[in-house]
Each structure stands twice: as C-alpha cells, then as structure tokens.
Tab-separated table of C-alpha atoms and ligand atoms in Angstrom:
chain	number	residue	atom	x	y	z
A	1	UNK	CA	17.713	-8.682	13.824
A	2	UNK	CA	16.002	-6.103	15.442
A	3	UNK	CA	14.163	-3.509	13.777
A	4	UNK	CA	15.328	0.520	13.640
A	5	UNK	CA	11.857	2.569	13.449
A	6	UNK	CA	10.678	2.778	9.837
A	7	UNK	CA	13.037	0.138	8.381
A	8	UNK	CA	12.365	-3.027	7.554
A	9	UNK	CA	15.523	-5.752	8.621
A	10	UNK	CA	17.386	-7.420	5.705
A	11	UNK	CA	14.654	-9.949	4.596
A	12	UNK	CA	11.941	-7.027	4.591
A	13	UNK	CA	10.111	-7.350	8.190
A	14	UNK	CA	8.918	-4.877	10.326
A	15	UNK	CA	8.847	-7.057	13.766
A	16	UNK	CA	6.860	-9.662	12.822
A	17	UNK	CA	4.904	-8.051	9.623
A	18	UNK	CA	6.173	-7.573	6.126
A	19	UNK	CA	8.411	-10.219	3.922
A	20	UNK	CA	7.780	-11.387	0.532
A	21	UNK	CA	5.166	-13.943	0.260
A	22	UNK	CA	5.221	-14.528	-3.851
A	23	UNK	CA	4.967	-16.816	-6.427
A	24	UNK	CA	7.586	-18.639	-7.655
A	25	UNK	CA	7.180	-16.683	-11.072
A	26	UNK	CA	7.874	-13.759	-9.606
A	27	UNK	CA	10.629	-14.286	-8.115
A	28	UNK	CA	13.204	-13.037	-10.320
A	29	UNK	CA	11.168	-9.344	-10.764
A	30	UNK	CA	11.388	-8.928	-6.543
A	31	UNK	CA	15.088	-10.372	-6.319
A	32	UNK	CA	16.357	-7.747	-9.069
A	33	UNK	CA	14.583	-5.090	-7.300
A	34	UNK	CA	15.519	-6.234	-4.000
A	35	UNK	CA	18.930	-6.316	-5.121
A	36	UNK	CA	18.874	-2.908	-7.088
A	37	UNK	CA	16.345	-0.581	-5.123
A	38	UNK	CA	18.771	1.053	-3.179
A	39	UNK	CA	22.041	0.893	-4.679
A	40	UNK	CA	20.123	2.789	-7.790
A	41	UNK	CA	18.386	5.693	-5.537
A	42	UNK	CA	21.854	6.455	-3.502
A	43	UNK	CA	23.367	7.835	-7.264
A	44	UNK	CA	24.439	10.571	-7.680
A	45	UNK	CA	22.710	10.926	-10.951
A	46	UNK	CA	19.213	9.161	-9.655
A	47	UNK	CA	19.295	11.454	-6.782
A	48	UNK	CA	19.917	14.648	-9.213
A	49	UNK	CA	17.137	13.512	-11.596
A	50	UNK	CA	14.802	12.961	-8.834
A	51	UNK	CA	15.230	15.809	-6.859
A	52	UNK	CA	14.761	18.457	-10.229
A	53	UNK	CA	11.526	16.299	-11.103
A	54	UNK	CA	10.302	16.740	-7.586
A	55	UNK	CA	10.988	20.830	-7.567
A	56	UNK	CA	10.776	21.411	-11.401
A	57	UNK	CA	7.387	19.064	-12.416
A	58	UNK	CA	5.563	18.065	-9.343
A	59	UNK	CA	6.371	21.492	-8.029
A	60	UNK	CA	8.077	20.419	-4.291
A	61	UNK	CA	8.291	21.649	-1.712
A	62	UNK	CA	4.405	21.922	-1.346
A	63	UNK	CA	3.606	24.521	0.914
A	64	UNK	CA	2.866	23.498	4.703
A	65	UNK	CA	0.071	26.342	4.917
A	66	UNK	CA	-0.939	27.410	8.781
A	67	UNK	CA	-4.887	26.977	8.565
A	68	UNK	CA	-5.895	29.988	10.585
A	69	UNK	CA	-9.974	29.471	10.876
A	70	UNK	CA	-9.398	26.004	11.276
A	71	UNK	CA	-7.083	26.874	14.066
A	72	UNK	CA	-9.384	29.338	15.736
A	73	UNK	CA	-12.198	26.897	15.796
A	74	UNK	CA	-10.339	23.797	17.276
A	75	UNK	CA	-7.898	26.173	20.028
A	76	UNK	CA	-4.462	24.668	18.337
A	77	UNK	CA	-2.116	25.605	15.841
A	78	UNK	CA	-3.465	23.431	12.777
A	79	UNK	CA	-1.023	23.522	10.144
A	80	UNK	CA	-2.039	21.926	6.257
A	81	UNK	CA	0.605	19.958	4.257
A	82	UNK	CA	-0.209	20.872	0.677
A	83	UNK	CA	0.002	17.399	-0.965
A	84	UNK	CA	-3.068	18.719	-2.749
A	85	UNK	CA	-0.806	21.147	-4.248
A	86	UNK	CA	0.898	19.067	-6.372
A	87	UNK	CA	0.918	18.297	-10.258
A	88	UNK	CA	-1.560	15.852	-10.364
A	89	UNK	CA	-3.849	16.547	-7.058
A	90	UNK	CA	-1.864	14.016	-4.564
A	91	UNK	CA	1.031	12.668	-2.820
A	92	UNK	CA	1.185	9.564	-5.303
A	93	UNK	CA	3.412	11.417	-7.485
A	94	UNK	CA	5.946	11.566	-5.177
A	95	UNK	CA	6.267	7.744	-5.707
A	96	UNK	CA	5.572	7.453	-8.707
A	97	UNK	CA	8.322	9.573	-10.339
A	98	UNK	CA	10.585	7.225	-8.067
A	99	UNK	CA	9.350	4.096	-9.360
A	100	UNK	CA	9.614	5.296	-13.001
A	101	UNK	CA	13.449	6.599	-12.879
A	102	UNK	CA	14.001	3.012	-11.365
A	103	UNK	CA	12.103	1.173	-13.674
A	104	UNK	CA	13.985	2.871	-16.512
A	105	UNK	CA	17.163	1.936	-15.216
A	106	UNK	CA	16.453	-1.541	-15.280
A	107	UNK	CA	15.168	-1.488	-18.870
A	108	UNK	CA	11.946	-2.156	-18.282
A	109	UNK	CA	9.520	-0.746	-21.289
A	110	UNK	CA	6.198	-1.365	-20.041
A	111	UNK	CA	4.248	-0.421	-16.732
A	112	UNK	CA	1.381	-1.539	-14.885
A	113	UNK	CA	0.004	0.078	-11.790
A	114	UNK	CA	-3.224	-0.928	-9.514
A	115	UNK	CA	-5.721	2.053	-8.477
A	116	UNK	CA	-8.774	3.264	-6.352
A	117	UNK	CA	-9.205	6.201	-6.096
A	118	UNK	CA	-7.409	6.550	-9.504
A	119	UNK	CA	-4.654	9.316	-7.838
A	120	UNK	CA	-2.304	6.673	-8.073
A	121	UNK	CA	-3.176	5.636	-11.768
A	122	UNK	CA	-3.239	9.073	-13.308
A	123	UNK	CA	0.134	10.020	-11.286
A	124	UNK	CA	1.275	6.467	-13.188
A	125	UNK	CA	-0.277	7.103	-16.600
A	126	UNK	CA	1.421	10.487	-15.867
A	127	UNK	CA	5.155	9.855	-15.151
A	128	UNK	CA	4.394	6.734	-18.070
A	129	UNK	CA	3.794	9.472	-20.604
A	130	UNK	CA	6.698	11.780	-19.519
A	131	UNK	CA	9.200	8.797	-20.422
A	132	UNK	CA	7.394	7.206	-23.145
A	133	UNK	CA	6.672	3.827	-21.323
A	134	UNK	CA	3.578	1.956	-22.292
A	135	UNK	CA	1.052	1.857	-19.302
A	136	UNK	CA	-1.842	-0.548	-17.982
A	137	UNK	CA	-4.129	0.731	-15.180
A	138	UNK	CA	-5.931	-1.932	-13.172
A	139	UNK	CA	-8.767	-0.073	-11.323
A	140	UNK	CA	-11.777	-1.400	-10.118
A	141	UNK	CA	-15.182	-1.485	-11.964
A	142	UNK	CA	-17.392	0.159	-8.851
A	143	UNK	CA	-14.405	3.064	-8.848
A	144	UNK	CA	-14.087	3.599	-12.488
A	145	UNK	CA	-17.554	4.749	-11.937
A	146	UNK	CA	-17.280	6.703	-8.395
A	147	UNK	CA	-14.085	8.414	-9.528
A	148	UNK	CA	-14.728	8.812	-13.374
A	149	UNK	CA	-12.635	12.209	-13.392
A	150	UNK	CA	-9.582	10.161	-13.132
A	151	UNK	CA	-10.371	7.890	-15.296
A	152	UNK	CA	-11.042	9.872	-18.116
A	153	UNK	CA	-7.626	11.743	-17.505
A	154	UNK	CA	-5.663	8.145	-17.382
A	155	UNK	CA	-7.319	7.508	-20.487
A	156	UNK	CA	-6.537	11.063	-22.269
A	157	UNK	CA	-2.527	10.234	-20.991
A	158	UNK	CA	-2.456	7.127	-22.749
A	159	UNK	CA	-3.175	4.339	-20.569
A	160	UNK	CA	-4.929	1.626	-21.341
A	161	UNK	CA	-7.383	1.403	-18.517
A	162	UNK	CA	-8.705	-2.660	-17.313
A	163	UNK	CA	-11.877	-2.755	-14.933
A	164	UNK	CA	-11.227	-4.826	-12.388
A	165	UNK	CA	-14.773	-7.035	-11.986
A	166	UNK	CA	-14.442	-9.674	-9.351
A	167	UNK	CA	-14.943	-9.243	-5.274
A	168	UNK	CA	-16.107	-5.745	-4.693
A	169	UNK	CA	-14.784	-4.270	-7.483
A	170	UNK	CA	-12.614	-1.472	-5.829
A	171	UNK	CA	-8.824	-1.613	-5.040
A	172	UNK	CA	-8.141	-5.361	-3.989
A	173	UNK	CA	-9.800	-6.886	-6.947
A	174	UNK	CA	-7.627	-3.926	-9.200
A	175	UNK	CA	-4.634	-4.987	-6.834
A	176	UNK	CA	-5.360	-8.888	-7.276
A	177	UNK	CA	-5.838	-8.512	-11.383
A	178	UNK	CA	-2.413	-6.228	-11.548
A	179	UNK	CA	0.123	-9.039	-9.879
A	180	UNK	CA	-2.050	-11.621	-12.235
A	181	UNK	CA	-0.936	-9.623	-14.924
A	182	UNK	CA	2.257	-8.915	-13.415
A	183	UNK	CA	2.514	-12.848	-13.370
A	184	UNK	CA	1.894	-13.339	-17.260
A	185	UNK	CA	4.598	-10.730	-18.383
A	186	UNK	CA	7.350	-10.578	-15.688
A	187	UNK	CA	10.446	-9.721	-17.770
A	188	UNK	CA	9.882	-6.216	-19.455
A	189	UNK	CA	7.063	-4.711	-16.745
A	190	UNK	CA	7.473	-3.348	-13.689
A	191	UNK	CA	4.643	-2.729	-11.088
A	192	UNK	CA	4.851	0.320	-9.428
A	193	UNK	CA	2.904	-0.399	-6.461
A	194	UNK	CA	0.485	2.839	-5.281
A	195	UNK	CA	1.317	2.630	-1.654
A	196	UNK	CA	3.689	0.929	1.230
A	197	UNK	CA	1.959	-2.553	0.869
A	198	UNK	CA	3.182	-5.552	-1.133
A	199	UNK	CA	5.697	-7.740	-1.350
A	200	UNK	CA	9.310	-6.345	0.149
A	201	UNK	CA	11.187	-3.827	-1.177
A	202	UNK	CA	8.066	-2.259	-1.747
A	203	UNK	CA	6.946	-1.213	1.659
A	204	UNK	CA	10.442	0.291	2.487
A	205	UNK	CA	10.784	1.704	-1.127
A	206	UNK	CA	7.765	3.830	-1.064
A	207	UNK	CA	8.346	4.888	2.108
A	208	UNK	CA	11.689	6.591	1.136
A	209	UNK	CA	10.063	7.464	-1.802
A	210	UNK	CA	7.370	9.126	0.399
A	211	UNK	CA	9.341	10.461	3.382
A	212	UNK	CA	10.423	13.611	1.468
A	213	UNK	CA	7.157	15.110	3.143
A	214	UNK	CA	8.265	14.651	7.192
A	215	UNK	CA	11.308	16.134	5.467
A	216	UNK	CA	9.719	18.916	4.341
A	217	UNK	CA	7.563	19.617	7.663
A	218	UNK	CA	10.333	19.068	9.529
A	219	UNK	CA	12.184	22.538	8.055
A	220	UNK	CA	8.837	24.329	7.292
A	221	UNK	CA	7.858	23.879	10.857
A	222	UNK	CA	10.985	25.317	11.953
A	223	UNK	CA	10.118	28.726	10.033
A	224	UNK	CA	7.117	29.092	11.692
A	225	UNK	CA	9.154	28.905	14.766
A	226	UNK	CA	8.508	25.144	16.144
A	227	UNK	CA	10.707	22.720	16.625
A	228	UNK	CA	8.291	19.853	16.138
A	229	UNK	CA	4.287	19.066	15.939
A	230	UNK	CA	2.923	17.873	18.891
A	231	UNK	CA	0.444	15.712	16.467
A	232	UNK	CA	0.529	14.111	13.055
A	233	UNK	CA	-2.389	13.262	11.436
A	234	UNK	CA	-2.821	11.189	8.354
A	235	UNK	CA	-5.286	8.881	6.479
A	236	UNK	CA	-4.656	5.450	5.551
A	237	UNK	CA	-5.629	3.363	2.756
A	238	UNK	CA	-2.619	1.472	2.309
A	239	UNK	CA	-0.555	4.113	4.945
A	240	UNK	CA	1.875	5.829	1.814
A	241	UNK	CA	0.937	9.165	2.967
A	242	UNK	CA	1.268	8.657	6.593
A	243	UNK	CA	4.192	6.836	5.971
A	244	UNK	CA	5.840	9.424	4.272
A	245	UNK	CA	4.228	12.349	6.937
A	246	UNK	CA	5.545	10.403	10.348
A	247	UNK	CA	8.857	9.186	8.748
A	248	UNK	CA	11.158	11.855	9.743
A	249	UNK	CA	9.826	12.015	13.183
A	250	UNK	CA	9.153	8.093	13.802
A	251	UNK	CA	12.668	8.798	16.483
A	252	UNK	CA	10.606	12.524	18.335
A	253	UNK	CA	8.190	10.526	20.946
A	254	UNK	CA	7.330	13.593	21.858
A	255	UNK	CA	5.297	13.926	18.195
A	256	UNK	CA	1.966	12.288	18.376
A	257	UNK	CA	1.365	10.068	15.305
A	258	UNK	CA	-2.219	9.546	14.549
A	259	UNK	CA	-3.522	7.580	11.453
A	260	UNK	CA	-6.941	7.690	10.511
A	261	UNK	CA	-9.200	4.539	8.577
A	262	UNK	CA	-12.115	4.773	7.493
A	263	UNK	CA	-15.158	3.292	9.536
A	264	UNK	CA	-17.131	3.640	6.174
A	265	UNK	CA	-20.739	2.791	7.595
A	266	UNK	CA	-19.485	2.630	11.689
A	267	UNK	CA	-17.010	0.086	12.664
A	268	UNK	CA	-19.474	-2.603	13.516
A	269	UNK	CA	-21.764	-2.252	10.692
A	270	UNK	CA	-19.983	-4.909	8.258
A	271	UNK	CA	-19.390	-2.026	5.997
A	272	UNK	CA	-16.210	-0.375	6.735
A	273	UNK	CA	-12.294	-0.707	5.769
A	274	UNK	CA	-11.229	-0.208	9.726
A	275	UNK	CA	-7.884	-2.841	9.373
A	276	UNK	CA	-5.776	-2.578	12.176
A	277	UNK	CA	-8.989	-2.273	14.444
A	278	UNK	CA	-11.544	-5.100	12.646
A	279	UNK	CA	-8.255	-7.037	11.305
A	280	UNK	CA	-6.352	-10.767	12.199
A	281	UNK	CA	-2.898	-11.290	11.075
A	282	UNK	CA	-2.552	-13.075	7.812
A	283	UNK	CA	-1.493	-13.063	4.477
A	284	UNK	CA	-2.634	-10.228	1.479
A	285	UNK	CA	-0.569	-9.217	-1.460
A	286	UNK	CA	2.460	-10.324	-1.301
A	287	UNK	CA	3.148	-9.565	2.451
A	288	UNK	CA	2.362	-10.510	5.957
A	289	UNK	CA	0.083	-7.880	7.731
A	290	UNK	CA	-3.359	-7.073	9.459
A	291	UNK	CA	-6.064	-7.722	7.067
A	292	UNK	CA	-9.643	-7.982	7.217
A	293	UNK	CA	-11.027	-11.988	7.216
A	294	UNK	CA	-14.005	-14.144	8.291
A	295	UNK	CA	-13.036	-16.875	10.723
A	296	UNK	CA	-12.219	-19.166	7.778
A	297	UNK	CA	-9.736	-16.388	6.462
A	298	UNK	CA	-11.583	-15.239	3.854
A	299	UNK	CA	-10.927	-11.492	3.094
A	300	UNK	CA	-13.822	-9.372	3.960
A	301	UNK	CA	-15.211	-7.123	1.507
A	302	UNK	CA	-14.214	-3.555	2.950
A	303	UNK	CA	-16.671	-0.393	2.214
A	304	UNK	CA	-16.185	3.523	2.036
A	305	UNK	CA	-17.073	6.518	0.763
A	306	UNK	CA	-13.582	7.006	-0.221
A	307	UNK	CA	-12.347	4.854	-2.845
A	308	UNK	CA	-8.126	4.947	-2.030
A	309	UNK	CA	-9.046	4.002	1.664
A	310	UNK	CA	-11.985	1.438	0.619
A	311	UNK	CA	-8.893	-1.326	1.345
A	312	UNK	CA	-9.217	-4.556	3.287
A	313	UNK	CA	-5.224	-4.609	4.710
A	314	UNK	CA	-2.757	-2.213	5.432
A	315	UNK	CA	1.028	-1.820	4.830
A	316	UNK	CA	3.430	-3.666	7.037
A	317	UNK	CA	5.085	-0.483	8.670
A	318	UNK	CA	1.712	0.496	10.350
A	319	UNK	CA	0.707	-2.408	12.517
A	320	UNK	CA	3.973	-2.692	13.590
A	321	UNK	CA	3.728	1.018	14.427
A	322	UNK	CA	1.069	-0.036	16.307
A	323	UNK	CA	2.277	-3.036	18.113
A	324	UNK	CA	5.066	-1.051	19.718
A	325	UNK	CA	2.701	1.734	20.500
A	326	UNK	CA	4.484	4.577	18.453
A	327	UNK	CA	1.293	5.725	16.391
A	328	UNK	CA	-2.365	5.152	17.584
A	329	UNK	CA	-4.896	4.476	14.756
A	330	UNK	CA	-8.332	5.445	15.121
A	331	UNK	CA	-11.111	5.698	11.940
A	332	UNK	CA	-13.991	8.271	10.653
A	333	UNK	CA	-16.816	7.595	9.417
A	334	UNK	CA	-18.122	7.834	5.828
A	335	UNK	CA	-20.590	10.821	7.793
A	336	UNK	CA	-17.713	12.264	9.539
A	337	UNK	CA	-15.200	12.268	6.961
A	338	UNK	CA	-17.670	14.003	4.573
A	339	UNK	CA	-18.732	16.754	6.910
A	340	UNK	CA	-15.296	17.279	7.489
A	341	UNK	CA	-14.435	17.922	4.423
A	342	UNK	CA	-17.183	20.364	3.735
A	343	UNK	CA	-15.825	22.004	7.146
A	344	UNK	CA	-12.689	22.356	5.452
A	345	UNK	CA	-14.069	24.283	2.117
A	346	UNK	CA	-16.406	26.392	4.048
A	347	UNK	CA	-13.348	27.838	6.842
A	348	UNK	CA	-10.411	27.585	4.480
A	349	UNK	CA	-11.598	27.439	1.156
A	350	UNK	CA	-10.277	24.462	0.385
A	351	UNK	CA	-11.863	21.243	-1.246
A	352	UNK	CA	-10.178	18.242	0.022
A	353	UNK	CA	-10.318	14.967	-1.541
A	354	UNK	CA	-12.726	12.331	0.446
A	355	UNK	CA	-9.259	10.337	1.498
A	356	UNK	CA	-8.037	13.430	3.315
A	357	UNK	CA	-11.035	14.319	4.796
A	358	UNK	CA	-10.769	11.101	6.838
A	359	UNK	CA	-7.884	12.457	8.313
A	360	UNK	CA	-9.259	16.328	9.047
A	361	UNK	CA	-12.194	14.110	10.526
A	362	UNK	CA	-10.128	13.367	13.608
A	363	UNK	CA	-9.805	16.879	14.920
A	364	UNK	CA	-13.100	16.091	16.439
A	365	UNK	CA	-12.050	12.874	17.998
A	366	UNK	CA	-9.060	14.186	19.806
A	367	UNK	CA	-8.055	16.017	23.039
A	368	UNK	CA	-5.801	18.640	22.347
A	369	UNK	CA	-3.890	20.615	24.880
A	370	UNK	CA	-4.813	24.429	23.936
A	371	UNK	CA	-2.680	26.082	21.174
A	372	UNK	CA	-1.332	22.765	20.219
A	373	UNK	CA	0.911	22.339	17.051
A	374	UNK	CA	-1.080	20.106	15.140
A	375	UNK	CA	0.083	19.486	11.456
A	376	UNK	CA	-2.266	17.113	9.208
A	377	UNK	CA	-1.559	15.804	5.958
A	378	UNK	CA	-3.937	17.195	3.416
A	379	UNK	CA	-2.897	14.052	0.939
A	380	UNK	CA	-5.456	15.530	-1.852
A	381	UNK	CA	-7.444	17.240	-3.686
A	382	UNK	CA	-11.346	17.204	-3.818
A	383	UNK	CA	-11.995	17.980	-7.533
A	384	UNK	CA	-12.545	14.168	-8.120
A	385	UNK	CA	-15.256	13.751	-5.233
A	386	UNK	CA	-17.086	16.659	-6.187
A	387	UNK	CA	-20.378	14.460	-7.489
A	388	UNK	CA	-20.199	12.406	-4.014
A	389	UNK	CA	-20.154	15.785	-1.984
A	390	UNK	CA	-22.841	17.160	-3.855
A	391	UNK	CA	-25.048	13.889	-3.484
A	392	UNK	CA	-24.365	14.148	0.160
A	393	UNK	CA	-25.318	18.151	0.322
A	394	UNK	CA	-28.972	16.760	-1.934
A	395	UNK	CA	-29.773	14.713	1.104
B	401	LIG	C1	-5.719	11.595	-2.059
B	401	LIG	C2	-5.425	10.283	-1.446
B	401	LIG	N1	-5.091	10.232	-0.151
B	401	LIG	C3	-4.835	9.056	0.466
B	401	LIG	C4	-4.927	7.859	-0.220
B	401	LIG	C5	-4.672	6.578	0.517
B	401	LIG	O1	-3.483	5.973	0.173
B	401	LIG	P1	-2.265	5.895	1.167
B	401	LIG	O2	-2.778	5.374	2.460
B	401	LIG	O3	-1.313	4.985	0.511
B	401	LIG	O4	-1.714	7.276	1.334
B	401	LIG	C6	-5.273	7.858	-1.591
B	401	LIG	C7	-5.359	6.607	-2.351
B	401	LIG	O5	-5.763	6.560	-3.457
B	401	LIG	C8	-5.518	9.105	-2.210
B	401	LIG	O6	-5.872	9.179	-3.504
C-alpha cells in the first residue's frame, strides 16, 4: 500500500523504512498498543484530557515569537517556535503527557523511559509524578554527567535514575538497557519512547503526539499575516521535534523542510552523529531505518556536543522524507551549533539548549531569498548546557 505523507501504511512502514523488528517477548506489549493507540486518542474523553493538560500544565500554545534582530541580521522574516517555553524546558512534554494518559488506560502502573539529553526523562519522571506511576530513567553514564541539571531534577521527581555503562554511554546504550528492561517486565510497564524511533506504533504515535506544533504555526503564522513559511527548520536526534514542526505542512511543497544533525567534530572526522548522510540501511531499535555501521554492521559510536542529538539512527519518517525528496537534511557542527547558540542569547536574549542550536546553526548554511518567512523550531531551553557554553566561552 502506498504511503500518504507522514503516515506509516497498516504494518507501520514509511516506503521501505519503519516496521516492528522485536522480540518475541515483546510481542504482546506492541500488539496491544498497536491495537489500542488510536482507537484510545480519537475519545472524546482522551482528547478532552489531553487538550486541558496541553493548555492548563504544559502551558500550549507556546508562543511562535517573530525574532526581530535575528531577522535583521539574516534579511528574512525569522520567526521562533517557543518549545522552550514550555513546563519543563522542551517539546518532550508534548509526548509525554500522551504516552502517560495512554498508558493509564491500559492499566499499566509502572514506567520506564530512555534519555540523553535528560529533556525526555524529566518530562517522563514529570507526567510519572502527576499520575502517581512509578518511574525508571535509563540515561547514559557520559550524559548523567554532561547534563547533571536534569538529572538531579529526575531524581528530586521521584525517578529512580539507571546509568547506562556499555558502548558510549549516551542515548543508544540508555535506549538498548530500557527495551532490556522492557524485556524482563513486559506486563505492567509501558515504555514511553522519547522520540519517533522504535518499533511501530511508536514512530506514528509520537508524531501525532508531536504534530500539535505545525498545528500551532500553521494558525500563528496566519496572524502575522502569512499563509505559510517558506522554510522549516528543525534539529534531529531521533526527528520528534521536526516531526511534529513539518507535520502539518508535509502536503505545502511550497514549505521548505530542513532538518539539521549534528556533524559533532565535521562529518568526516569519525566523531559525529550525521545519520542520514554517514548512514546504510539496517536494523536499530526495533525498526528498519538509516543508521550509522562499519562495513560488518556494527553500529558506530556517534559523538556531539549535544547529548539528545549524540544518536547513531534516526526515526523512520525522516529518511523516507528524504528518499522522496520532501525535506533535505544537512548537519552543524559541534563549533557551529555552539556559536549559534551564543548568537542567539546575545541578539534575542535567549539561551537555547545545545539541541536547538543545531538547528539556528543552519541560517548560515542556507540561501534565502530576501525577506523570506523562515520559522525554526527552538525545541529547548539552554539552562541545562550552561557549563558546556561556558567551557566553550574559557577557550
Ligand atoms: C531540547 C531538545 N531538542 C531536540 C532533541 C532531539 O530529539 P528529537 O529529534 O526527537 O526532537 C532533544 C533530545 O533530547 C532535546 O532535548
């Protein structure tokens, strides 16, 4: 069956990417999600509970703020998407209160979540505490360290926190140790997955999940007075947040989409986490995709700066992006991305987190007609990369 743009077809593939590639033990866990996922979020009730959570706790809609100095300096109209804004610092949140209401109604009572850059674990620990769910946070040793901020707020929320130790010790050794566990207790936990990779539904779940901020450009734009950005910009660890930015225009080919990985080191220096341009098609977590790999398959060991984009694959909806030449994906480096981000604070006043600044990195890199609507997704907040800015600034 052929795929519409940003859905996956009934077995969970985008073209040729995507599916459910799981162990046998898991089985059940993906079936009754598979089976549930959607007929649970078209409720009434979900839909009610959802949408107050959204406006009344994470504080939607987050403000899509026209970034005048920026704009002056760059000739276009750059406009911010305030995913920084909300409760929390990020645009996990958004998926995580989704994941939670779900989890809830199947009568699950205990949680576990992967994390890097630990936005996804405290926006976990967070929605665990609001509903009383017991929570375990799988985050790798090397980013417990880089982005101890967050972990000391999982902790204060009541998670229990596991360092992940094995591989490079950032997300895909977190990622790995959370399906093991996953694995052991299959009956009572659900896994809410931090971004559109994994196994199927998750992909096409957090995208929905996620797409409430195209939604939200989409009408904000039109106060301003456009009728639609010429350009999208968005980082990409796993892709949630660009997911969730392009969704609602993935059908305007008149919008540019542009997603921006991180070169970490420079693209050919065997230290980055550049997937869909150093990546093979294979096999990671659960689902068929572009991931990093030595000629014998082995997964590379990805580097950056940032912790949620330090990721060796990429979610299914992105390469097939790709493929049919929708979105273009270029990458920053760890330099660029940094200086980029101190751009930001110094014109705007605004600290962005080392993830975002990835994706304010590529207003350098691109050719813009003058007075161009440009919007870019400004997926966090800086306050837990303040020590590697200020390293940087020592230099
Ligand atoms: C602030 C922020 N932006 C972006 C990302 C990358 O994730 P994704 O590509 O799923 O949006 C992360 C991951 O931790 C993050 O914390």
């Amino acid at each position: 069956m052929a795929t519409k743009i940003g859905f996956p077809d009934s077995k969970g593939y985008y073209g040729k990417y995507g599916g459910a590639i799981i162990p046998e033990l898991l089985f059940g866990n993906i079936h009754e999600l598979k089976k549930n996922y959607l007929k649970i979020m078209n409720t009434p009730s979900f839909k009610k509970e959802f949408n107050f959570l959204l406006k009344n706790y994470v504080g939607r809609p987050s403000p899509l703020y026209f970034a005048q100095n920026l704009s002056k300096k760059y000739q276009a109209q750059i406009f911010l998407k305030r995913e920084d804004l909300n409760h929390t610092g990020s645009h996990k949140i958004n998926n995580t209160i989704g994941q939670i209401l779900i989890a809830k109604k199947l009568k699950k009572t205990k949680i576990i979540a992967e994390t890097g850059a630990g936005q996804h674990g405290v926006a976990t620990a967070t929605v665990c505490a609001l509903m009383g769910l017991e929570c375990n946070i799988y985050m790798g040793a090397k980013d417990i360290e880089r982005q101890a901020s967050n972990y000391a707020r999982m902790k204060m929320l009541g998670a229990q926190v596991i360092p992940a130790t094995s591989g490079s010790k950032t997300l895909k050794d977190a990622t790995n140790e959370a399906i093991r566990a996953w694995i052991n207790e299959p009956l009572s936990t659900h896994y809410i997955i931090g971004s559109v990779v994994g196994p199927a539904p998750y992909p096409d779940m957090v995208t929905r999940f996620q797409s409430v901020i195209s939604k939200e450009i989409k009408s904000q734009l039109s106060e301003y007075g456009f009728k639609k950005p010429d350009f999208l910009i968005a980082c990409i660890g796993g892709g949630s947040n660009a997911a969730g930015t392009f969704f609602h225009f993935l059908n305007e080919p008149k919008t540019k989409l542009i997603g921006v990985e991180a070169a970490g080191l420079g693209i050919e220096s065997g230290k980055s986490a550049a997937t869909l341009i150093l990546g093979r098609f294979g096999v990671l977590h659960g689902s068929k995709t572009i991931l990093m790999q030595d000629k014998d398959g082995q997964i590379t060991e990805p580097h950056s700066i940032s912790a949620g984009l330090d990721y060796p694959g990429i979610g299914p909806l992105h390469p097939f992006l790709k493929d049919i030449k929708r979105a273009q994906y270029i990458s920053a480096t760890d330099m660029e991305a940094v200086e980029a981000g101190l751009e930001l604070t110094k014109l705007e006043g605004i600290i962005p987190a080392l993830e975002s600044a990835h994706a304010l990195a590529a207003l350098k890199k691109i050719a813009f007609k003058k007075n161009a609507c440009v919007v870019i997704s400004l997926s966090g907040r800086g306050d837990k990369d303040l020590e590697t800015y200020q390293n940087y600034l020592k230099k």
